[in-house]
């Protein structure tokens, strides 16, 4: 694993390359919080890093204006990952964890595989260059897609879990700025009430995700799987 995957793009505190985990090469895919606070210098850094596609996992009603214009050569693709309010899934899970802990991820994988596959397809078929994917804070929706990509690339479960946990550390100053309690403590206490931990919950999800079987069984074509592998590893 490369020693430091964190990317210091001005305006974003939670951007990191997945390169060095499993078979993923540096510069292929980057996970981050919503890039709306990137400055012009931050976008220039992303462009210089090779970013040519941004995959937005948020719903349309979560849109916020960018503080600085995105470079014209960067394409933006939206694939909303979480089911919307009013769906049976959302109404079931919102009272449990507000779709903000690892608890709901196995259910999303099982009940909405089409959304997961759509996100993977967007990454596999994107134009040449680095692909950034993000949600709002870059924790759970981004964490799920990172988990899927890392599992597909043969990353060890410990690597996947450690990558998920990094978001809490990277966002610590932003939590303080917003007057929000450290979310590592909040999420850990919530999962404890459900008889589990972040690590155990993620381990269970990873253990139940067979690759590439999950992707192929849920609509990813052999050609798209090959394109994904090429993007991530070659």
Short mmCIF file of C-alpha atoms in Angstrom, two decimals, residues 15 31 49 59 88 115 157-158 216 226-227:
data_model
loop_
_atom_site.label_atom_id
_atom_site.label_comp_id
_atom_site.label_asym_id
_atom_site.label_seq_id
_atom_site.Cartn_x
_atom_site.Cartn_y
_atom_site.Cartn_z
CA UNK A 15 -10.13 13.08 -0.96
CA UNK A 31 -13.10 8.80 -3.43
CA UNK A 49 -3.97 14.67 -11.16
CA UNK A 59 -29.83 12.47 -5.17
CA UNK A 88 -40.08 1.03 1.57
CA UNK A 115 -27.90 1.12 -8.53
CA UNK A 157 -10.84 -6.96 4.18
CA UNK A 158 -8.55 -5.17 6.63
CA UNK A 216 -21.98 -10.36 -13.27
CA UNK A 226 -12.88 -6.36 -18.39
CA UNK A 227 -13.06 -2.58 -18.81
#
